[in-house]
Amino acid sequence: MLNQTVPRRNRAHAAAVGAPGNVGVSDHPVLRNTYRLLSMTLVFSAMVALASAVLRLPAPGLLLTLGGYFGLLFLTAKLRNSAWGLVSVFALTGFMGYTIGPLLNAYLALSNGPALVTTAMGVTGLAFLGLSAYARSERAVNMLNLGTFLFVGVLTAFGLGLAAYFFELPALSLAVSGIFVLLMCGLIMYETQNIIAGGETNYIMATYGLYLSIFNIFINLLSILGVMSGDD
């Protein structure tokens, strides 16, 4: 079984103050295993993205992207308590990495493309490290009561993003990218605190949640930087 029990002292602390406080990664087994698996899936996803870009594989298209994503997500959730769940989460993150390849090629073809990609990657990495550390500190804002707000916000932004795509509304698309970045930053904090508080005890699903936030921050930052540079 891949479910793991959160230490009693962490549960007690979360129940007492409503949010985690100065929780070390090594002190929390689910958080520790989540970060380990997250690191491996990020590396694997980056390798697939690089291969996709080098081989100039075609973009899968909206329908195939959504079908592959939700299909693999369903499979990962179904298998989350078995070793096959690990295979599934790598398949899911690998597929998402593949979808980045054509996007990277499009940006790298620009005059300042390499700088845009590097900046987006750097800011995404710093954002995750900073938000993760802050979420585990005593000074952190309690995000555990904002789960519904964040979920509704993501659904709303997703709907607006589809509208911007189909009706070709660049201003709305830029606004949606900014909203997604903010929502994903909030979700990183929420997911981290939820793991610590014992709301998420399966490190496969916890890894998926954090990976998705990082993925969305990167691609939306890339879009924003492209527009700001005047090359998107």
C-alpha positions as CSV (number, residue, x, y, z in Angstrom):
1,M,0.0,0.0,0.0
2,L,1.2,3.5,-0.8
3,N,-0.9,5.3,1.7
4,Q,1.3,6.4,4.7
5,T,0.3,7.6,8.1
6,V,1.2,11.1,9.1
7,P,3.0,11.3,12.4
8,R,0.6,12.0,15.3
9,R,2.5,15.1,16.4
10,N,2.0,16.6,13.0
11,R,-1.7,15.8,13.0
12,A,-2.0,17.2,16.5
13,H,-0.2,20.4,15.5
14,A,-2.3,20.9,12.4
15,A,-5.5,20.3,14.4
16,A,-4.4,22.8,17.1
17,V,-3.4,25.7,15.0
18,G,-5.1,24.9,11.6
19,A,-1.8,25.1,9.7
20,P,1.6,23.5,9.7
21,G,4.5,25.1,11.5
22,N,8.2,24.7,10.8
23,V,7.8,21.1,9.4
24,G,11.0,19.6,8.1
25,V,10.8,17.5,5.0
26,S,12.8,14.7,6.7
27,D,10.4,14.6,9.6
28,H,7.3,13.9,7.5
29,P,7.3,10.6,5.5
30,V,4.6,11.5,3.0
31,L,6.2,14.9,2.3
32,R,9.6,13.3,2.0
33,N,8.5,10.6,-0.4
34,T,6.4,13.2,-2.4
35,Y,9.4,15.4,-2.9
36,R,11.5,12.4,-4.0
37,L,9.0,11.2,-6.5
38,L,8.3,14.8,-7.7
39,S,12.0,15.3,-8.4
40,M,12.1,12.1,-10.4
41,T,9.0,12.9,-12.4
42,L,10.2,16.4,-13.1
43,V,13.5,15.1,-14.5
44,F,11.7,12.4,-16.5
45,S,9.2,15.0,-17.9
46,A,12.0,17.3,-18.8
47,M,13.9,14.5,-20.7
48,V,10.7,13.7,-22.6
49,A,10.1,17.3,-23.4
50,L,13.7,17.7,-24.6
51,A,13.4,14.6,-26.8
52,S,10.1,15.8,-28.2
53,A,11.7,19.1,-29.1
54,V,14.8,17.6,-30.6
55,L,12.8,15.2,-32.7
56,R,10.4,17.9,-33.6
57,L,7.4,15.7,-32.8
58,P,4.1,17.3,-33.7
59,A,1.8,18.9,-31.2
60,P,-0.9,16.4,-30.1
61,G,-3.7,18.9,-30.5
62,L,-6.3,20.0,-27.9
63,L,-8.6,17.0,-28.0
64,L,-5.7,14.4,-27.8
65,T,-4.0,16.4,-25.1
66,L,-7.2,16.6,-23.0
67,G,-8.0,12.9,-23.7
68,G,-4.5,11.7,-22.9
69,Y,-4.3,13.9,-19.8
70,F,-7.6,13.0,-18.2
71,G,-7.3,9.3,-19.2
72,L,-3.9,9.0,-17.6
73,L,-5.1,11.0,-14.6
74,F,-8.0,8.6,-14.1
75,L,-5.6,5.6,-14.4
76,T,-3.2,7.2,-11.9
77,A,-6.0,7.8,-9.4
78,K,-7.3,4.3,-9.8
79,L,-3.9,2.7,-9.3
80,R,-2.6,5.1,-6.7
81,N,-2.4,2.5,-3.9
82,S,-0.3,0.0,-5.9
83,A,3.1,-0.1,-7.5
84,W,1.5,0.3,-10.9
85,G,0.5,3.8,-9.7
86,L,4.2,4.7,-9.9
87,V,4.2,3.6,-13.6
88,S,1.0,5.5,-14.3
89,V,2.3,8.8,-12.7
90,F,5.4,8.6,-14.8
91,A,3.3,8.0,-17.9
92,L,1.2,11.0,-17.0
93,T,4.1,13.3,-16.4
94,G,5.9,12.0,-19.4
95,F,2.9,12.7,-21.6
96,M,2.7,16.2,-20.2
97,G,6.4,16.6,-20.9
98,Y,5.8,15.5,-24.5
99,T,3.2,18.2,-25.0
100,I,5.8,20.8,-23.9
101,G,8.2,19.8,-26.7
102,P,6.4,21.6,-29.6
103,L,5.9,24.6,-27.4
104,L,9.6,24.8,-26.6
105,N,10.4,24.6,-30.3
106,A,8.1,27.5,-31.0
107,Y,9.7,29.7,-28.4
108,L,13.3,28.6,-29.1
109,A,12.8,29.7,-32.7
110,L,12.4,33.3,-31.5
111,S,15.4,35.7,-31.3
112,N,15.2,35.8,-27.5
113,G,13.6,32.3,-27.1
114,P,16.4,30.7,-25.1
115,A,16.3,33.6,-22.6
116,L,12.5,33.3,-22.3
117,V,12.6,29.6,-21.6
118,T,15.5,29.9,-19.2
119,T,13.8,32.7,-17.3
120,A,10.5,30.8,-17.1
121,M,12.3,27.7,-15.8
122,G,14.3,29.7,-13.2
123,V,11.3,31.7,-11.9
124,T,9.2,28.5,-11.7
125,G,11.9,26.7,-9.7
126,L,12.4,29.6,-7.3
127,A,8.7,30.0,-6.9
128,F,8.2,26.4,-5.9
129,L,11.1,26.3,-3.5
130,G,10.1,29.6,-1.9
131,L,6.4,28.7,-1.6
132,S,7.1,25.2,-0.3
133,A,9.4,26.5,2.4
134,Y,7.0,29.3,3.3
135,A,4.0,26.8,3.5
136,R,6.0,24.7,6.0
137,S,6.9,27.6,8.2
138,E,5.2,29.0,11.3
139,R,4.5,32.3,9.6
140,A,2.6,30.7,6.7
141,V,-0.9,31.8,5.9
142,N,-3.3,28.9,6.5
143,M,-4.4,27.8,3.0
144,L,-6.4,24.8,4.1
145,N,-9.6,26.7,4.2
146,L,-9.2,28.0,0.6
147,G,-9.4,24.6,-1.2
148,T,-12.9,25.2,-2.6
149,F,-11.9,28.8,-3.7
150,L,-8.9,27.5,-5.5
151,F,-10.8,24.7,-7.1
152,V,-13.5,27.0,-8.4
153,G,-10.9,29.4,-9.5
154,V,-9.1,26.8,-11.6
155,L,-12.3,25.6,-13.2
156,T,-13.2,29.2,-14.0
157,A,-9.8,30.0,-15.5
158,F,-9.9,26.8,-17.5
159,G,-13.2,27.8,-19.0
160,L,-11.9,31.3,-19.8
161,G,-8.8,29.7,-21.3
162,L,-10.9,27.6,-23.7
163,A,-12.9,30.6,-24.7
164,A,-9.7,32.6,-25.4
165,Y,-8.5,29.6,-27.5
166,F,-11.6,29.1,-29.6
167,F,-12.5,32.8,-30.1
168,E,-8.8,33.9,-30.5
169,L,-8.8,36.5,-27.8
170,P,-5.1,37.3,-27.0
171,A,-5.9,39.8,-24.2
172,L,-8.1,37.2,-22.4
173,S,-5.5,34.6,-22.9
174,L,-2.9,36.8,-21.3
175,A,-5.2,37.5,-18.4
176,V,-5.9,33.8,-17.9
177,S,-2.2,33.0,-17.9
178,G,-1.7,35.5,-15.1
179,I,-4.7,34.1,-13.1
180,F,-3.3,30.6,-13.5
181,V,0.1,31.5,-12.2
182,L,-1.5,33.0,-9.1
183,L,-3.8,30.1,-8.6
184,M,-1.0,27.5,-9.0
185,C,1.1,29.4,-6.5
186,G,-1.8,29.1,-4.0
187,L,-2.2,25.5,-4.8
188,I,1.4,24.7,-4.1
189,M,0.9,26.1,-0.6
190,Y,-2.4,24.4,-0.2
191,E,-1.1,21.0,-1.3
192,T,2.0,21.2,0.9
193,Q,-0.1,22.1,4.0
194,N,-2.7,19.5,3.1
195,I,0.0,16.8,3.0
196,I,1.4,17.9,6.4
197,A,-2.1,18.1,8.0
198,G,-2.9,14.6,6.8
199,G,-5.5,15.5,4.2
200,E,-3.4,13.8,1.5
201,T,-1.7,10.6,2.6
202,N,-0.9,9.1,-0.8
203,Y,2.4,10.4,-2.1
204,I,1.6,9.5,-5.7
205,M,-1.5,11.8,-5.8
206,A,0.4,14.4,-3.8
207,T,3.2,14.3,-6.4
208,Y,0.7,14.7,-9.2
209,G,-0.9,17.7,-7.5
210,L,2.4,19.5,-7.1
211,Y,3.7,18.6,-10.5
212,L,0.6,20.0,-12.1
213,S,1.0,23.3,-10.3
214,I,4.7,23.5,-11.4
215,F,3.8,22.6,-15.0
216,N,1.1,25.3,-15.2
217,I,3.3,27.9,-13.7
218,F,6.0,27.2,-16.3
219,I,3.9,27.2,-19.4
220,N,1.8,30.3,-18.3
221,L,5.0,32.2,-17.3
222,L,6.4,31.3,-20.7
223,S,3.3,32.7,-22.4
224,I,3.4,35.9,-20.3
225,L,7.1,36.5,-21.0
226,G,6.5,35.9,-24.7
227,V,3.8,38.6,-24.8
228,M,5.9,41.0,-22.7
229,S,8.9,40.6,-25.0
230,G,6.7,41.3,-28.0
231,D,7.6,38.0,-29.7
232,D,4.5,35.9,-28.9
